[in-house]
Coordinates of C-alpha atoms in Angstrom, one line a residue:
M1 CA -80.8 260.1 176.7
R2 CA -81.6 262.1 173.7
R3 CA -79.2 264.9 174.7
A4 CA -76.5 262.3 175.4
A5 CA -77.0 260.6 172.0
L6 CA -76.9 263.9 170.1
A7 CA -73.7 264.9 171.9
G8 CA -72.1 261.5 171.3
A9 CA -69.3 260.9 168.8
A10 CA -70.1 260.1 165.2
V11 CA -68.8 256.6 165.6
T12 CA -71.5 255.9 168.2
V13 CA -74.2 257.0 165.9
G14 CA -72.7 254.8 163.2
L15 CA -72.7 251.8 165.4
A16 CA -76.2 252.4 166.5
A17 CA -77.4 252.6 162.9
C18 CA -75.8 249.4 161.8
G19 CA -77.7 247.0 164.1
G20 CA -80.7 247.1 166.3
G21 CA -81.1 249.5 169.2
G22 CA -77.3 250.0 169.5
S23 CA -76.4 252.8 172.0
Y24 CA -79.9 254.2 172.1
A25 CA -82.3 253.5 174.9
T26 CA -85.3 253.1 172.6
V27 CA -86.0 252.6 169.0
V28 CA -87.8 256.0 169.0
D29 CA -84.6 257.5 170.3
K30 CA -82.6 255.9 167.5
V31 CA -85.0 256.9 164.7
E32 CA -85.1 260.5 165.9
N33 CA -81.3 260.8 166.1
T34 CA -80.1 258.7 163.1
G35 CA -83.1 258.5 160.7
T36 CA -82.5 254.8 160.4
V37 CA -84.2 251.6 161.7
V38 CA -83.8 247.9 161.2
V39 CA -87.0 246.0 160.5
G40 CA -87.4 242.2 160.5
T41 CA -90.0 240.6 158.2
K42 CA -90.6 237.3 156.6
W43 CA -89.0 236.9 153.2
D44 CA -90.8 233.7 152.0
Q45 CA -94.5 234.5 152.5
P46 CA -96.3 235.8 149.4
G47 CA -98.8 238.5 150.2
L48 CA -97.2 239.3 153.5
G49 CA -93.4 239.5 153.2
L50 CA -91.8 238.1 150.0
K51 CA -88.3 239.1 148.9
I52 CA -87.1 238.4 145.4
G53 CA -83.5 239.0 144.5
N54 CA -82.2 242.4 145.6
E55 CA -85.6 244.0 145.9
E56 CA -87.1 245.0 149.2
P57 CA -89.7 242.6 150.7
Q58 CA -93.2 243.1 149.4
G59 CA -96.5 242.3 151.1
F60 CA -99.0 243.4 153.7
D61 CA -96.6 243.1 156.6
A62 CA -93.9 244.9 154.8
D63 CA -96.3 247.8 153.9
V64 CA -97.5 248.0 157.5
A65 CA -93.9 248.3 158.6
R66 CA -93.3 251.1 156.2
Y67 CA -96.3 253.0 157.5
L68 CA -95.4 252.5 161.1
V69 CA -91.8 253.6 160.6
S70 CA -92.9 256.7 158.8
H71 CA -95.2 257.6 161.7
L72 CA -93.0 256.5 164.6
T73 CA -91.6 260.0 165.1
G74 CA -91.8 263.4 163.4
R75 CA -89.2 262.4 160.9
S76 CA -90.4 261.6 157.4
D77 CA -87.0 260.6 156.0
V78 CA -86.3 257.4 157.9
R79 CA -84.3 254.7 156.0
I80 CA -85.2 251.1 156.6
T81 CA -82.7 248.3 156.6
W82 CA -84.6 245.0 156.1
R83 CA -83.6 241.8 157.8
E84 CA -85.2 238.3 157.4
A85 CA -87.0 237.2 160.6
P86 CA -87.9 233.5 160.5
S87 CA -90.3 232.3 163.2
S88 CA -87.6 230.3 164.9
T89 CA -85.3 233.3 165.5
R90 CA -87.6 236.3 166.1
E91 CA -87.0 236.6 169.8
A92 CA -83.2 236.2 169.4
L93 CA -83.1 238.9 166.7
L94 CA -84.7 241.4 169.1
Q95 CA -82.7 240.3 172.1
N96 CA -79.3 240.5 170.5
G97 CA -80.1 243.8 168.7
T98 CA -79.9 242.5 165.1
V99 CA -83.3 244.2 164.5
D100 CA -85.1 247.1 166.1
M101 CA -88.6 245.8 165.4
I102 CA -90.3 242.8 163.8
V103 CA -93.5 242.9 161.6
A104 CA -93.8 239.3 160.5
S105 CA -97.2 237.6 161.2
Y106 CA -96.0 237.7 164.9
S107 CA -98.8 236.6 167.2
I108 CA -98.9 237.5 170.8
T109 CA -98.7 234.4 173.1
E110 CA -98.2 234.0 176.8
A111 CA -94.9 232.2 176.2
R112 CA -93.5 235.1 174.2
K113 CA -94.6 237.9 176.5
P114 CA -91.7 237.5 179.0
K115 CA -89.2 237.9 176.1
V116 CA -90.8 240.5 173.8
T117 CA -92.7 243.8 174.2
F118 CA -95.6 243.8 171.7
G119 CA -97.0 246.9 170.1
G120 CA -100.5 246.5 168.8
P121 CA -102.0 244.3 167.6
Y122 CA -102.5 245.8 164.2
A123 CA -104.8 243.0 163.0
I124 CA -106.8 240.0 164.3
V125 CA -106.4 237.1 161.9
P126 CA -108.1 233.7 162.3
Q127 CA -106.1 230.4 162.1
D128 CA -107.4 228.2 159.3
T129 CA -106.2 225.1 157.5
M130 CA -105.0 224.5 154.0
V131 CA -105.1 221.1 152.2
R132 CA -104.5 220.0 148.6
A133 CA -107.5 220.9 146.4
D134 CA -108.1 217.3 145.4
D135 CA -108.0 215.9 148.9
T136 CA -111.6 215.2 149.6
R137 CA -111.0 213.5 152.9
I138 CA -110.5 216.7 154.8
K139 CA -113.5 219.1 154.8
K140 CA -113.4 220.5 158.4
T141 CA -110.8 220.8 161.1
S142 CA -112.1 217.7 163.0
D143 CA -111.1 215.7 159.9
L144 CA -107.4 216.4 160.8
R145 CA -107.6 213.5 163.3
G146 CA -104.7 211.2 162.5
K147 CA -103.5 213.2 159.6
R148 CA -100.0 214.5 158.8
I149 CA -99.8 218.1 160.1
C150 CA -96.9 220.6 159.4
L151 CA -94.8 221.8 162.3
A152 CA -93.1 224.9 161.1
E153 CA -90.0 225.6 163.2
G154 CA -90.6 228.4 165.7
S155 CA -94.4 228.5 165.2
N156 CA -97.1 227.6 167.7
S157 CA -99.9 227.0 165.3
Y158 CA -99.8 223.3 165.3
R159 CA -100.3 223.3 169.1
R160 CA -103.9 224.6 168.6
I161 CA -104.7 221.4 166.8
V162 CA -102.9 218.7 168.8
D163 CA -102.6 220.1 172.3
P164 CA -105.4 220.1 174.9
P165 CA -106.7 223.4 176.4
P166 CA -105.5 225.8 177.7
D167 CA -102.5 225.8 175.3
G168 CA -104.3 224.0 172.5
K169 CA -107.8 224.0 171.2
L170 CA -108.8 220.8 169.5
D171 CA -106.7 218.1 171.2
L172 CA -106.6 215.9 168.1
P173 CA -104.0 213.1 167.6
A174 CA -101.9 213.8 164.6
Q175 CA -98.6 213.0 163.0
L176 CA -96.3 216.1 163.1
V177 CA -94.1 216.7 160.1
H178 CA -91.2 219.1 160.7
A179 CA -90.5 221.9 158.3
A180 CA -88.1 224.9 158.3
N181 CA -90.8 227.5 157.7
Y182 CA -94.3 227.8 156.1
S183 CA -93.0 227.9 152.5
D184 CA -91.3 224.5 153.3
C185 CA -94.7 223.3 154.7
V186 CA -96.4 224.3 151.5
R187 CA -93.7 222.5 149.4
K188 CA -94.2 219.4 151.4
L189 CA -98.0 219.7 151.1
A190 CA -97.7 219.9 147.4
A191 CA -95.4 216.9 147.3
D192 CA -97.9 214.8 149.4
Q193 CA -95.4 214.6 152.3
L194 CA -98.0 215.9 154.6
D195 CA -101.8 216.4 154.6
A196 CA -102.5 219.9 156.0
V197 CA -100.9 223.2 156.9
S198 CA -102.6 225.1 159.6
T199 CA -101.8 228.7 160.5
E200 CA -103.3 232.2 160.1
S201 CA -105.6 232.5 157.1
L202 CA -103.7 235.4 155.5
I203 CA -100.5 233.4 155.4
L204 CA -102.4 230.4 153.7
A205 CA -104.2 232.7 151.3
G206 CA -100.9 234.2 150.1
F207 CA -99.6 230.7 149.2
A208 CA -102.9 229.6 147.6
E209 CA -102.9 232.8 145.4
Q210 CA -99.4 232.0 144.3
D211 CA -100.4 228.6 142.9
P212 CA -104.1 228.9 141.9
G213 CA -106.1 225.7 142.0
R214 CA -103.5 223.7 143.8
F215 CA -104.7 224.2 147.4
R216 CA -107.9 225.0 149.2
L217 CA -108.6 226.6 152.6
L218 CA -111.2 224.8 154.8
N219 CA -112.7 228.1 155.9
D220 CA -113.2 226.5 159.4
P221 CA -111.4 228.9 161.8
I222 CA -109.7 227.5 164.9
T223 CA -108.7 230.6 166.9
D224 CA -108.2 234.3 166.4
E225 CA -104.5 235.4 166.5
K226 CA -103.3 238.9 167.4
W227 CA -100.7 240.0 164.9
S228 CA -98.4 242.5 166.6
V229 CA -95.1 244.4 166.3
G230 CA -92.2 242.8 168.2
I231 CA -90.0 245.2 170.1
K232 CA -87.1 244.6 172.5
K233 CA -88.4 243.7 175.9
G234 CA -88.9 246.8 178.1
D235 CA -89.0 249.5 175.3
T236 CA -92.3 251.0 176.4
E237 CA -91.7 254.3 174.6
T238 CA -91.5 252.6 171.2
C239 CA -94.5 250.4 172.0
E240 CA -96.6 253.4 172.8
A241 CA -95.5 255.2 169.6
V242 CA -96.3 252.0 167.6
N243 CA -99.8 251.9 169.1
R244 CA -100.4 255.5 168.2
A245 CA -99.3 254.8 164.6
I246 CA -101.5 251.7 164.3
A247 CA -104.5 253.7 165.5
G248 CA -103.7 256.3 162.8
M249 CA -103.3 253.6 160.2
W250 CA -106.8 252.3 160.8
R251 CA -108.3 255.8 161.2
D252 CA -107.0 257.1 157.9
G253 CA -108.1 253.9 156.0
T254 CA -104.5 252.7 155.2
T255 CA -105.1 249.2 156.8
A256 CA -108.2 248.5 154.9
R257 CA -106.6 249.7 151.7
L258 CA -103.5 247.4 152.2
L259 CA -105.7 244.4 153.1
R260 CA -107.7 244.9 149.8
K261 CA -104.4 245.4 147.9
W262 CA -102.9 242.1 149.0
F263 CA -106.0 239.9 149.7
G264 CA -108.9 241.6 147.9
R265 CA -109.0 238.8 145.3
T266 CA -109.5 236.1 147.9
D267 CA -112.9 235.1 149.4
L268 CA -111.6 235.7 152.9
V269 CA -113.4 237.9 155.4
L270 CA -110.7 240.5 156.0
P271 CA -110.0 242.3 159.4
S272 CA -112.3 245.3 159.5
A273 CA -111.7 247.1 162.9
L274 CA -108.8 248.4 165.0
P275 CA -108.0 245.8 167.6
R276 CA -107.9 246.7 171.2
P277 CA -104.2 247.4 172.2
E278 CA -102.6 245.0 174.6
G279 CA -100.9 247.8 176.4
C280 CA -97.2 248.5 176.9
P281 CA -95.9 247.0 180.2

């Protein structure tokens, strides 16, 4: 495939560089031959992936993506095109080739595995819950019974509160309030249109840091979520390259440095060890 791609017409290279995998069999193939890659991140999550104006997205996930791309192949001059990857469209973006890979607080779930190949995980992050700082009714997760919980489109976090095992965890009755994404959840929480937002602690901490004193985390974890790199289903070569890069990122101290950079001012217990890879089917 590499020889065929190198011998292909310039227009083929151009088409492959514009979208996701294009004419190349794998993302590694595309990066080696074109020096370009399309990465999907969140654009509305402070501390993880926040895009302001014409700037590139900034945050832990965005920096993880930059490191992985720079270590995916032997090329050090790879140019990233950034695309927004909301929770509700992540699988579609990979399947239709709009993006090559997604680094966007993307948890591995059994429902997603048939649609996505996951590289990693690069961090294990507990799911916690955030409430308004002045709401004294909710002190622990069991206090969420009967409360208004945010359902962010495309996210499974709410299920761990309201569904029974094995899909859920707490099996608590609650009123689900729909929102477009987690920034919308936080806006509704601030406006007293719901009572709690529950998802991974790093997501919540980013929003809490953005508006100090307005919110508080319960610090009562529900589950541990495996944040991983989404790749088009079946791209085993890229998955294996991502896993090698993630191992290097932990080994050389980059992961710990990035976690301190973006979340060192919080009182969270940050991930501290390389997670066991899921494997590349």
